[in-house]
mmCIF file of C-alpha atoms in Angstrom:
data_model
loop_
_atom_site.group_PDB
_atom_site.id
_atom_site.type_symbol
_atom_site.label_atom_id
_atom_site.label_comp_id
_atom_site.label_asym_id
_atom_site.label_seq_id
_atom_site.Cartn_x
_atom_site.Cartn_y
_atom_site.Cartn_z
ATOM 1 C CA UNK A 1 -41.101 -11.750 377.953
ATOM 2 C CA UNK A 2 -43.981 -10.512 376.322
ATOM 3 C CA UNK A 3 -46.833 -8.602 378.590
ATOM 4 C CA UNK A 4 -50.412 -9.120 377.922
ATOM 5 C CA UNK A 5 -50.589 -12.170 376.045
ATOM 6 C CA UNK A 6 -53.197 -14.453 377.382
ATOM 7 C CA UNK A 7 -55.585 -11.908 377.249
ATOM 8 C CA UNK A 8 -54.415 -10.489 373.811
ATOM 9 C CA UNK A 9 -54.212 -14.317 373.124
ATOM 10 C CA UNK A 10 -57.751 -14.715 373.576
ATOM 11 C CA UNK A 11 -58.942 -11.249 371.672
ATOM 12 C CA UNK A 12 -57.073 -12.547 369.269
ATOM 13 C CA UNK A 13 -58.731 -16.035 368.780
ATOM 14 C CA UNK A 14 -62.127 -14.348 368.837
ATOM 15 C CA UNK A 15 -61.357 -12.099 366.348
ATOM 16 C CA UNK A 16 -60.259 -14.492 363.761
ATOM 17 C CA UNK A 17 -62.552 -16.893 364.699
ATOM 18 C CA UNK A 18 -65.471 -14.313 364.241
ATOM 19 C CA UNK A 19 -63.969 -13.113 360.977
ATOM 20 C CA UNK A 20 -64.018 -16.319 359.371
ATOM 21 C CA UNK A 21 -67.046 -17.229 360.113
ATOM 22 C CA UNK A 22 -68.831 -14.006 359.302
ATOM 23 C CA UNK A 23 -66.923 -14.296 355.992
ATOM 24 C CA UNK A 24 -64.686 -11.112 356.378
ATOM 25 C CA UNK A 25 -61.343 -12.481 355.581
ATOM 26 C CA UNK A 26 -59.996 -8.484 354.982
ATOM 27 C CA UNK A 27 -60.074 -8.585 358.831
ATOM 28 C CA UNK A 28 -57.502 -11.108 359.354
ATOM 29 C CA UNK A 29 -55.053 -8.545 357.871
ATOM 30 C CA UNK A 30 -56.154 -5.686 360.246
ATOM 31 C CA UNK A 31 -55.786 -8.239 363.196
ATOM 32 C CA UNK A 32 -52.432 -9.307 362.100
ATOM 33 C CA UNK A 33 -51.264 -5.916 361.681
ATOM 34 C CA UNK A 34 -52.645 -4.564 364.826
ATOM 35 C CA UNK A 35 -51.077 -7.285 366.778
ATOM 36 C CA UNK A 36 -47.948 -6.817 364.907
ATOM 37 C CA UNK A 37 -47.894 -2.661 365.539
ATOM 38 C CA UNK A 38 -48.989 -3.266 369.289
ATOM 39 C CA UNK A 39 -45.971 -5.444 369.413
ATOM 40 C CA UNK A 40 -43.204 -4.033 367.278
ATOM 41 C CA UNK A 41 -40.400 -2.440 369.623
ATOM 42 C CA UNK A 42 -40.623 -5.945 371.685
ATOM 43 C CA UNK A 43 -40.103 -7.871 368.634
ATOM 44 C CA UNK A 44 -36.029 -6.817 368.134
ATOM 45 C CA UNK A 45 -35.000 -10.108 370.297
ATOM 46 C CA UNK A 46 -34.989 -12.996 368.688
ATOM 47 C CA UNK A 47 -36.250 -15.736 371.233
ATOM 48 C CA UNK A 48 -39.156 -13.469 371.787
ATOM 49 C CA UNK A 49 -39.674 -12.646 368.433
ATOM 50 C CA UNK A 50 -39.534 -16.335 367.842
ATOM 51 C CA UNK A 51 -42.264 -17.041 370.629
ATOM 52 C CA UNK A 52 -44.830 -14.566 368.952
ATOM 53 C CA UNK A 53 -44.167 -15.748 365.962
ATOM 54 C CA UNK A 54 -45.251 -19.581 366.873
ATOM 55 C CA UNK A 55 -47.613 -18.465 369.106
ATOM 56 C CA UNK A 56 -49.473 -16.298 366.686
ATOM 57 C CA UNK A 57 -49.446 -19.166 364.557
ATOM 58 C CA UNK A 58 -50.944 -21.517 367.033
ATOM 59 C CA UNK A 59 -53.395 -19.088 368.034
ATOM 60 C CA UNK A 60 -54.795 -18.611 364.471
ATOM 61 C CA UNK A 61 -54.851 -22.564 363.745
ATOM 62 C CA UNK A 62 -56.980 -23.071 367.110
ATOM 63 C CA UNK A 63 -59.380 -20.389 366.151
ATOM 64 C CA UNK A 64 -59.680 -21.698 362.112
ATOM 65 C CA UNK A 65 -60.038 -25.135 363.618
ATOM 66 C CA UNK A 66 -62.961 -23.410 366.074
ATOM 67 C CA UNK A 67 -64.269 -21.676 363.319
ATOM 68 C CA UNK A 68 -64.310 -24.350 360.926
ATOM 69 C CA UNK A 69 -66.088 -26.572 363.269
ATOM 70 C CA UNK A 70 -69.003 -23.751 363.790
ATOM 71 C CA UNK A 71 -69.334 -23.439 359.808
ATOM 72 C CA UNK A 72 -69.623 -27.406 359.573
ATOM 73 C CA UNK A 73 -72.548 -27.165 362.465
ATOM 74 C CA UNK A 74 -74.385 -24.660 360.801
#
């Protein structure tokens, strides 16, 4: 089980979200790779390696989708 991830969950989120819409896309690579350090000696299972793996990917859609929606608004 992997420690920490609603509240890296949510870091996460902002951080993408904020990089897209200040137009940074670089920074989606450091986030990714950050998260991916921070989690790397957990990630040798393969049911939790299979959980970060979706969840990361769900995380990043929700923020695009959040992010998206501020750039329309503007």
């Amino acid at each position: 089980m992997l420690r920490g991830g609603e509240v890296i969950g949510l870091l996460e989120r902002l951080a993408v979200a904020g990089a897209i819409i200040a137009g940074v896309p670089d920074a989606l690579a450091v986030i990714i790779a950050i998260k991916g350090v921070g989690r790397f000696t957990e990630l040798d299972n393969g049911p939790v390696r299979e959980r970060f793996i979706v969840g990361t990917f769900g995380s990043w859609i929700w923020a695009a989708a959040a992010a998206g929606l501020v750039l329309l608004i503007r």
